[in-house]
PDB file of C-alpha atoms in Angstrom:
ATOM      1  CA  ASP A 294      10.262  17.696  24.367  1.00  0.00           C
ATOM      2  CA  GLY A 295      11.780  14.316  23.512  1.00  0.00           C
ATOM      3  CA  GLY A 296      11.814  12.575  20.204  1.00  0.00           C
ATOM      4  CA  ILE A 297      13.434  12.272  16.828  1.00  0.00           C
ATOM      5  CA  THR A 298      13.855  15.168  14.457  1.00  0.00           C
ATOM      6  CA  GLN A 299      14.618  15.062  10.781  1.00  0.00           C
ATOM      7  CA  SER A 300      15.345  18.040   8.646  1.00  0.00           C
ATOM      8  CA  PRO A 301      14.407  19.329   6.256  1.00  0.00           C
ATOM      9  CA  LYS A 302      10.910  18.005   5.609  1.00  0.00           C
ATOM     10  CA  TYR A 303      11.274  18.522   1.850  1.00  0.00           C
ATOM     11  CA  LEU A 304      14.537  18.577  -0.067  1.00  0.00           C
ATOM     12  CA  PHE A 305      15.235  19.172  -3.729  1.00  0.00           C
ATOM     13  CA  ARG A 306      18.553  18.458  -5.389  1.00  0.00           C
ATOM     14  CA  LYS A 307      19.940  18.316  -8.865  1.00  0.00           C
ATOM     15  CA  GLU A 308      21.034  15.014 -10.293  1.00  0.00           C
ATOM     16  CA  GLY A 309      24.687  14.257  -9.589  1.00  0.00           C
ATOM     17  CA  GLN A 310      24.826  16.120  -6.271  1.00  0.00           C
ATOM     18  CA  ASN A 311      25.423  14.460  -2.945  1.00  0.00           C
ATOM     19  CA  VAL A 312      22.939  15.385  -0.230  1.00  0.00           C
ATOM     20  CA  THR A 313      22.983  14.775   3.533  1.00  0.00           C
ATOM     21  CA  LEU A 314      19.830  14.163   5.536  1.00  0.00           C
ATOM     22  CA  SER A 315      19.841  14.984   9.210  1.00  0.00           C
ATOM     23  CA  CYS A 316      18.527  12.778  12.021  1.00  0.00           C
ATOM     24  CA  GLU A 317      18.794  13.696  15.688  1.00  0.00           C
ATOM     25  CA  GLN A 318      17.322  11.979  18.752  1.00  0.00           C
ATOM     26  CA  ASN A 319      17.260  12.953  22.420  1.00  0.00           C
ATOM     27  CA  LEU A 320      15.776   9.683  23.653  1.00  0.00           C
ATOM     28  CA  ASN A 321      19.176   8.340  24.703  1.00  0.00           C
ATOM     29  CA  HIS A 322      18.655   5.366  22.391  1.00  0.00           C
ATOM     30  CA  ASP A 323      21.651   3.268  21.404  1.00  0.00           C
ATOM     31  CA  ALA A 324      20.300   2.084  18.046  1.00  0.00           C
ATOM     32  CA  MET A 325      19.406   4.202  15.036  1.00  0.00           C
ATOM     33  CA  TYR A 326      18.134   3.289  11.587  1.00  0.00           C
ATOM     34  CA  TRP A 327      17.555   4.713   8.134  1.00  0.00           C
ATOM     35  CA  TYR A 328      14.758   3.490   5.884  1.00  0.00           C
ATOM     36  CA  ARG A 329      13.659   4.329   2.404  1.00  0.00           C
ATOM     37  CA  GLN A 330       9.995   4.279   1.382  1.00  0.00           C
ATOM     38  CA  ASP A 331       8.797   4.566  -2.191  1.00  0.00           C
ATOM     39  CA  PRO A 332       5.175   5.523  -3.010  1.00  0.00           C
ATOM     40  CA  GLY A 333       2.745   2.788  -1.982  1.00  0.00           C
ATOM     41  CA  GLN A 334       5.571   0.567  -0.787  1.00  0.00           C
ATOM     42  CA  GLY A 335       6.891  -0.708   2.497  1.00  0.00           C
ATOM     43  CA  LEU A 336      10.043   0.340   4.333  1.00  0.00           C
ATOM     44  CA  ARG A 337      13.446  -0.877   3.239  1.00  0.00           C
ATOM     45  CA  LEU A 338      16.413  -0.700   5.574  1.00  0.00           C
ATOM     46  CA  ILE A 339      19.391   1.290   4.288  1.00  0.00           C
ATOM     47  CA  TYR A 340      21.785   1.358   7.253  1.00  0.00           C
ATOM     48  CA  TYR A 341      21.580   0.863  10.979  1.00  0.00           C
ATOM     49  CA  SER A 342      23.805   1.547  13.940  1.00  0.00           C
ATOM     50  CA  GLN A 343      23.701  -0.303  17.237  1.00  0.00           C
ATOM     51  CA  ILE A 344      26.266   1.860  18.989  1.00  0.00           C
ATOM     52  CA  VAL A 345      28.368   4.965  18.476  1.00  0.00           C
ATOM     53  CA  ASN A 346      31.141   4.622  15.887  1.00  0.00           C
ATOM     54  CA  ASP A 347      29.641   1.441  14.485  1.00  0.00           C
ATOM     55  CA  PHE A 348      27.110   0.829  11.720  1.00  0.00           C
ATOM     56  CA  GLN A 349      26.025  -1.945   9.386  1.00  0.00           C
ATOM     57  CA  LYS A 350      24.582  -2.088   5.911  1.00  0.00           C
ATOM     58  CA  GLY A 351      20.922  -2.848   5.545  1.00  0.00           C
ATOM     59  CA  ASP A 352      19.203  -4.328   2.527  1.00  0.00           C
ATOM     60  CA  ILE A 353      19.732  -1.417   0.113  1.00  0.00           C
ATOM     61  CA  ALA A 354      22.955   0.338   1.202  1.00  0.00           C
ATOM     62  CA  GLU A 355      24.419   0.910  -2.274  1.00  0.00           C
ATOM     63  CA  GLY A 356      24.702   4.605  -3.080  1.00  0.00           C
ATOM     64  CA  TYR A 357      24.312   5.686   0.553  1.00  0.00           C
ATOM     65  CA  SER A 358      26.724   6.397   3.400  1.00  0.00           C
ATOM     66  CA  VAL A 359      26.296   7.133   7.111  1.00  0.00           C
ATOM     67  CA  SER A 360      28.281   8.132  10.160  1.00  0.00           C
ATOM     68  CA  ARG A 361      27.639   7.740  13.885  1.00  0.00           C
ATOM     69  CA  GLU A 362      30.079   9.998  15.675  1.00  0.00           C
ATOM     70  CA  LYS A 363      27.612  10.944  18.402  1.00  0.00           C
ATOM     71  CA  LYS A 364      24.910   8.881  20.099  1.00  0.00           C
ATOM     72  CA  GLU A 365      22.200  11.373  19.243  1.00  0.00           C
ATOM     73  CA  SER A 366      23.053  11.880  15.564  1.00  0.00           C
ATOM     74  CA  PHE A 367      22.953   9.569  12.534  1.00  0.00           C
ATOM     75  CA  PRO A 368      23.202  11.542   9.274  1.00  0.00           C
ATOM     76  CA  LEU A 369      22.592   9.855   5.933  1.00  0.00           C
ATOM     77  CA  THR A 370      24.345  10.928   2.743  1.00  0.00           C
ATOM     78  CA  VAL A 371      22.674  10.119  -0.539  1.00  0.00           C
ATOM     79  CA  THR A 372      25.490  10.032  -3.052  1.00  0.00           C
ATOM     80  CA  SER A 373      25.418  10.552  -6.785  1.00  0.00           C
ATOM     81  CA  ALA A 374      25.950   6.800  -7.121  1.00  0.00           C
ATOM     82  CA  GLN A 375      22.379   6.163  -5.958  1.00  0.00           C
ATOM     83  CA  LYS A 376      20.561   5.592  -9.231  1.00  0.00           C
ATOM     84  CA  ASN A 377      17.055   6.493  -8.115  1.00  0.00           C
ATOM     85  CA  PRO A 378      17.268   8.658  -4.991  1.00  0.00           C
ATOM     86  CA  THR A 379      13.839  10.295  -5.092  1.00  0.00           C
ATOM     87  CA  ALA A 380      11.961   8.817  -2.118  1.00  0.00           C
ATOM     88  CA  PHE A 381      10.691   9.357   1.418  1.00  0.00           C
ATOM     89  CA  TYR A 382      13.492   8.807   3.945  1.00  0.00           C
ATOM     90  CA  LEU A 383      12.657   7.809   7.499  1.00  0.00           C
ATOM     91  CA  CYS A 384      14.991   7.739  10.469  1.00  0.00           C
ATOM     92  CA  ALA A 385      14.198   5.698  13.574  1.00  0.00           C
ATOM     93  CA  SER A 386      15.758   4.830  16.893  1.00  0.00           C
ATOM     94  CA  SER A 387      15.326   2.170  19.554  1.00  0.00           C
ATOM     95  CA  ILE A 388      16.802   1.474  22.970  1.00  0.00           C
ATOM     96  CA  LYS A 389      18.563  -1.458  21.364  1.00  0.00           C
ATOM     97  CA  PRO A 390      17.770  -3.687  18.409  1.00  0.00           C
ATOM     98  CA  PRO A 391      15.244  -5.152  17.859  1.00  0.00           C
ATOM     99  CA  ASP A 392      13.182  -3.160  20.335  1.00  0.00           C
ATOM    100  CA  THR A 393      10.292  -0.897  19.401  1.00  0.00           C
ATOM    101  CA  GLN A 394      11.374   1.737  16.936  1.00  0.00           C
ATOM    102  CA  TYR A 395      10.425   5.400  17.166  1.00  0.00           C
ATOM    103  CA  PHE A 396      10.320   7.241  13.892  1.00  0.00           C
ATOM    104  CA  GLY A 397      11.073  10.795  12.905  1.00  0.00           C
ATOM    105  CA  PRO A 398       8.710  12.733  10.619  1.00  0.00           C
ATOM    106  CA  GLY A 399      10.750  11.880   7.511  1.00  0.00           C
ATOM    107  CA  THR A 400      12.378  13.806   4.678  1.00  0.00           C
ATOM    108  CA  ARG A 401      10.952  13.761   1.166  1.00  0.00           C
ATOM    109  CA  LEU A 402      13.868  13.973  -1.249  1.00  0.00           C
ATOM    110  CA  THR A 403      13.280  14.864  -4.867  1.00  0.00           C
ATOM    111  CA  VAL A 404      16.153  14.747  -7.306  1.00  0.00           C
ATOM    112  CA  LEU A 405      15.511  16.779 -10.428  1.00  0.00           C
TER     113      LEU A 405
ATOM    114  CA  GLY B 395      15.175 -17.498   3.546  1.00  0.00           C
ATOM    115  CA  GLN B 396      12.528 -16.117   5.797  1.00  0.00           C
ATOM    116  CA  GLN B 397       9.506 -14.744   3.976  1.00  0.00           C
ATOM    117  CA  VAL B 398       6.652 -12.815   5.473  1.00  0.00           C
ATOM    118  CA  MET B 399       3.587 -11.995   3.431  1.00  0.00           C
ATOM    119  CA  GLN B 400       1.023  -9.436   4.508  1.00  0.00           C
ATOM    120  CA  ILE B 401      -2.504  -9.653   3.089  1.00  0.00           C
ATOM    121  CA  PRO B 402      -4.506  -8.006   1.763  1.00  0.00           C
ATOM    122  CA  GLN B 403      -2.431  -5.281   0.134  1.00  0.00           C
ATOM    123  CA  TYR B 404      -5.393  -2.930   0.129  1.00  0.00           C
ATOM    124  CA  GLN B 405      -8.868  -2.880   1.621  1.00  0.00           C
ATOM    125  CA  HIS B 406     -11.640  -0.360   1.282  1.00  0.00           C
ATOM    126  CA  VAL B 407     -14.461  -0.504   3.857  1.00  0.00           C
ATOM    127  CA  GLN B 408     -17.469   1.533   4.826  1.00  0.00           C
ATOM    128  CA  GLU B 409     -17.271   3.181   8.223  1.00  0.00           C
ATOM    129  CA  GLY B 410     -18.592   0.783  10.833  1.00  0.00           C
ATOM    130  CA  GLU B 411     -17.461  -2.372   9.042  1.00  0.00           C
ATOM    131  CA  ASP B 412     -14.768  -4.595  10.499  1.00  0.00           C
ATOM    132  CA  PHE B 413     -11.285  -4.999   9.027  1.00  0.00           C
ATOM    133  CA  THR B 414      -8.596  -7.645   9.365  1.00  0.00           C
ATOM    134  CA  THR B 415      -5.049  -7.810   8.060  1.00  0.00           C
ATOM    135  CA  TYR B 416      -2.874 -10.910   8.227  1.00  0.00           C
ATOM    136  CA  CYS B 417       0.851 -11.439   8.453  1.00  0.00           C
ATOM    137  CA  ASN B 418       2.032 -14.928   7.436  1.00  0.00           C
ATOM    138  CA  SER B 419       5.540 -16.315   7.755  1.00  0.00           C
ATOM    139  CA  SER B 420       7.165 -19.411   6.298  1.00  0.00           C
ATOM    140  CA  THR B 421       9.225 -19.825   9.481  1.00  0.00           C
ATOM    141  CA  THR B 422       8.713 -19.362  13.203  1.00  0.00           C
ATOM    142  CA  LEU B 423       8.971 -15.782  14.394  1.00  0.00           C
ATOM    143  CA  SER B 424      10.428 -14.737  17.729  1.00  0.00           C
ATOM    144  CA  ASN B 425       8.074 -11.771  17.942  1.00  0.00           C
ATOM    145  CA  ILE B 426       5.787  -9.559  15.881  1.00  0.00           C
ATOM    146  CA  GLN B 427       5.378  -5.820  16.102  1.00  0.00           C
ATOM    147  CA  TRP B 428       2.604  -3.852  14.450  1.00  0.00           C
ATOM    148  CA  TYR B 429       2.911  -0.270  13.232  1.00  0.00           C
ATOM    149  CA  LYS B 430       0.447   2.181  11.686  1.00  0.00           C
ATOM    150  CA  GLN B 431       1.374   4.840   9.174  1.00  0.00           C
ATOM    151  CA  ARG B 432      -1.141   7.564   8.391  1.00  0.00           C
ATOM    152  CA  PRO B 433      -1.073   9.013   4.847  1.00  0.00           C
ATOM    153  CA  GLY B 434       1.894  11.349   4.576  1.00  0.00           C
ATOM    154  CA  GLY B 435       3.074  10.430   8.061  1.00  0.00           C
ATOM    155  CA  HIS B 436       5.576   8.168   9.711  1.00  0.00           C
ATOM    156  CA  PRO B 437       5.077   4.691  11.216  1.00  0.00           C
ATOM    157  CA  VAL B 438       3.887   4.624  14.810  1.00  0.00           C
ATOM    158  CA  PHE B 439       4.293   1.586  17.049  1.00  0.00           C
ATOM    159  CA  LEU B 440       1.059  -0.123  18.039  1.00  0.00           C
ATOM    160  CA  ILE B 441       1.947  -3.336  19.839  1.00  0.00           C
ATOM    161  CA  GLN B 442       4.393  -6.205  20.247  1.00  0.00           C
ATOM    162  CA  LEU B 443       3.424  -9.872  20.505  1.00  0.00           C
ATOM    163  CA  VAL B 444       5.884 -12.408  21.868  1.00  0.00           C
ATOM    164  CA  LYS B 445       4.058 -15.461  23.214  1.00  0.00           C
ATOM    165  CA  SER B 446       2.469 -18.263  21.246  1.00  0.00           C
ATOM    166  CA  GLY B 447      -1.295 -17.734  20.999  1.00  0.00           C
ATOM    167  CA  GLU B 448      -1.073 -14.267  22.543  1.00  0.00           C
ATOM    168  CA  VAL B 449      -4.054 -11.945  22.155  1.00  0.00           C
ATOM    169  CA  LYS B 450      -3.911  -8.269  23.016  1.00  0.00           C
ATOM    170  CA  LYS B 451      -6.565  -5.597  22.729  1.00  0.00           C
ATOM    171  CA  GLN B 452      -6.379  -1.845  22.367  1.00  0.00           C
ATOM    172  CA  LYS B 453      -9.899  -0.401  22.321  1.00  0.00           C
ATOM    173  CA  ARG B 454     -11.297  -1.510  18.934  1.00  0.00           C
ATOM    174  CA  LEU B 455      -8.044  -3.194  17.838  1.00  0.00           C
ATOM    175  CA  THR B 456      -7.366  -6.875  18.540  1.00  0.00           C
ATOM    176  CA  PHE B 457      -3.958  -8.401  17.858  1.00  0.00           C
ATOM    177  CA  GLN B 458      -3.239 -12.137  17.719  1.00  0.00           C
ATOM    178  CA  PHE B 459      -0.083 -14.192  17.465  1.00  0.00           C
ATOM    179  CA  GLY B 460      -0.613 -17.698  16.121  1.00  0.00           C
ATOM    180  CA  GLU B 461      -0.036 -20.813  18.176  1.00  0.00           C
ATOM    181  CA  ALA B 462       2.851 -21.829  15.908  1.00  0.00           C
ATOM    182  CA  LYS B 463       4.222 -18.250  15.918  1.00  0.00           C
ATOM    183  CA  LYS B 464       4.097 -18.203  12.152  1.00  0.00           C
ATOM    184  CA  ASN B 465       1.227 -15.810  11.678  1.00  0.00           C
ATOM    185  CA  SER B 466      -0.398 -12.787  13.223  1.00  0.00           C
ATOM    186  CA  SER B 467      -3.509 -10.740  12.658  1.00  0.00           C
ATOM    187  CA  LEU B 468      -4.795  -7.285  13.414  1.00  0.00           C
ATOM    188  CA  HIS B 469      -8.568  -6.894  13.605  1.00  0.00           C
ATOM    189  CA  ILE B 470     -10.358  -3.567  13.836  1.00  0.00           C
ATOM    190  CA  THR B 471     -13.966  -3.611  14.989  1.00  0.00           C
ATOM    191  CA  ALA B 472     -16.338  -0.972  13.631  1.00  0.00           C
ATOM    192  CA  THR B 473     -13.829   1.019  11.639  1.00  0.00           C
ATOM    193  CA  GLN B 474     -13.731   4.790  11.793  1.00  0.00           C
ATOM    194  CA  THR B 475     -12.234   7.296   9.384  1.00  0.00           C
ATOM    195  CA  THR B 476      -9.414   7.803  11.864  1.00  0.00           C
ATOM    196  CA  ASP B 477      -8.320   4.212  11.167  1.00  0.00           C
ATOM    197  CA  VAL B 478      -7.248   5.133   7.633  1.00  0.00           C
ATOM    198  CA  GLY B 479      -3.620   4.340   6.961  1.00  0.00           C
ATOM    199  CA  THR B 480      -1.212   1.536   6.236  1.00  0.00           C
ATOM    200  CA  TYR B 481      -0.683  -1.194   8.812  1.00  0.00           C
ATOM    201  CA  PHE B 482       2.682  -2.951   8.856  1.00  0.00           C
ATOM    202  CA  CYS B 483       3.719  -6.071  10.664  1.00  0.00           C
ATOM    203  CA  THR B 484       7.408  -6.343  11.452  1.00  0.00           C
ATOM    204  CA  TYR B 485       9.533  -9.178  12.677  1.00  0.00           C
ATOM    205  CA  THR B 486      13.048  -9.706  13.953  1.00  0.00           C
ATOM    206  CA  GLY B 487      15.221 -11.140  11.226  1.00  0.00           C
ATOM    207  CA  THR B 488      18.924 -11.782  10.954  1.00  0.00           C
ATOM    208  CA  ALA B 489      21.357  -9.660  12.968  1.00  0.00           C
ATOM    209  CA  SER B 490      18.489  -8.511  15.187  1.00  0.00           C
ATOM    210  CA  LYS B 491      17.141  -6.291  12.432  1.00  0.00           C
ATOM    211  CA  LEU B 492      13.474  -5.459  12.244  1.00  0.00           C
ATOM    212  CA  THR B 493      12.063  -6.312   8.833  1.00  0.00           C
ATOM    213  CA  PHE B 494       8.869  -4.637   7.736  1.00  0.00           C
ATOM    214  CA  GLY B 495       6.123  -6.460   5.901  1.00  0.00           C
ATOM    215  CA  THR B 496       4.668  -5.020   2.729  1.00  0.00           C
ATOM    216  CA  GLY B 497       1.769  -3.414   4.583  1.00  0.00           C
ATOM    217  CA  THR B 498      -2.003  -3.302   4.212  1.00  0.00           C
ATOM    218  CA  ARG B 499      -3.492   0.006   3.172  1.00  0.00           C
ATOM    219  CA  LEU B 500      -6.888   0.643   4.722  1.00  0.00           C
ATOM    220  CA  GLN B 501      -9.331   3.127   3.260  1.00  0.00           C
ATOM    221  CA  VAL B 502     -12.503   3.967   5.196  1.00  0.00           C
ATOM    222  CA  THR B 503     -15.366   5.905   3.668  1.00  0.00           C
ATOM    223  CA  LEU B 504     -18.537   7.272   5.200  1.00  0.00           C
TER     224      LEU B 504
END
């Protein structure tokens, strides 16, 4: 069963805590992406990675960090420096940029 | 810089009516991709347009890429409640990144 998985689906954290969102893909895609979506809004790119051990900042990288140690995994850490972290976080992958992107089911993060 | 506007932001139609959303750019686009996101779901790829003047059809959906490659449209004929969702156009920007438009939210009622 191929695809992209994100866990958990819902996540609650207290203000000031760092939290890491998981994203795994078994599509053998080189490129992976993290987006943030706020209610009624479009998708904004946080970070993307075109190849293992390399990643670039997107449009709203401040307060976030990523790693790409394995081809199939691209975890996103929401740090306490992110001023408004409550949002829907979507991970995607593609064979290579800017090919068609396949999205995971997303993680809804709520910071209390 | 490159700007892409998607209109309308929201449209409410009765089932059976047609629906069109437009994606307009200030500069020439190399390609356009369209995605659909159901309420509470994640975006799903619909189609990619690459050639000037290209028209592609998927059942009741018709996609067009303008002759100047500066605009694109998605037309749905005889909408159904299953068409509810937000439709995004995306384009390749700097550093080969896909940039998503603001989206058009479609509501269909019986």
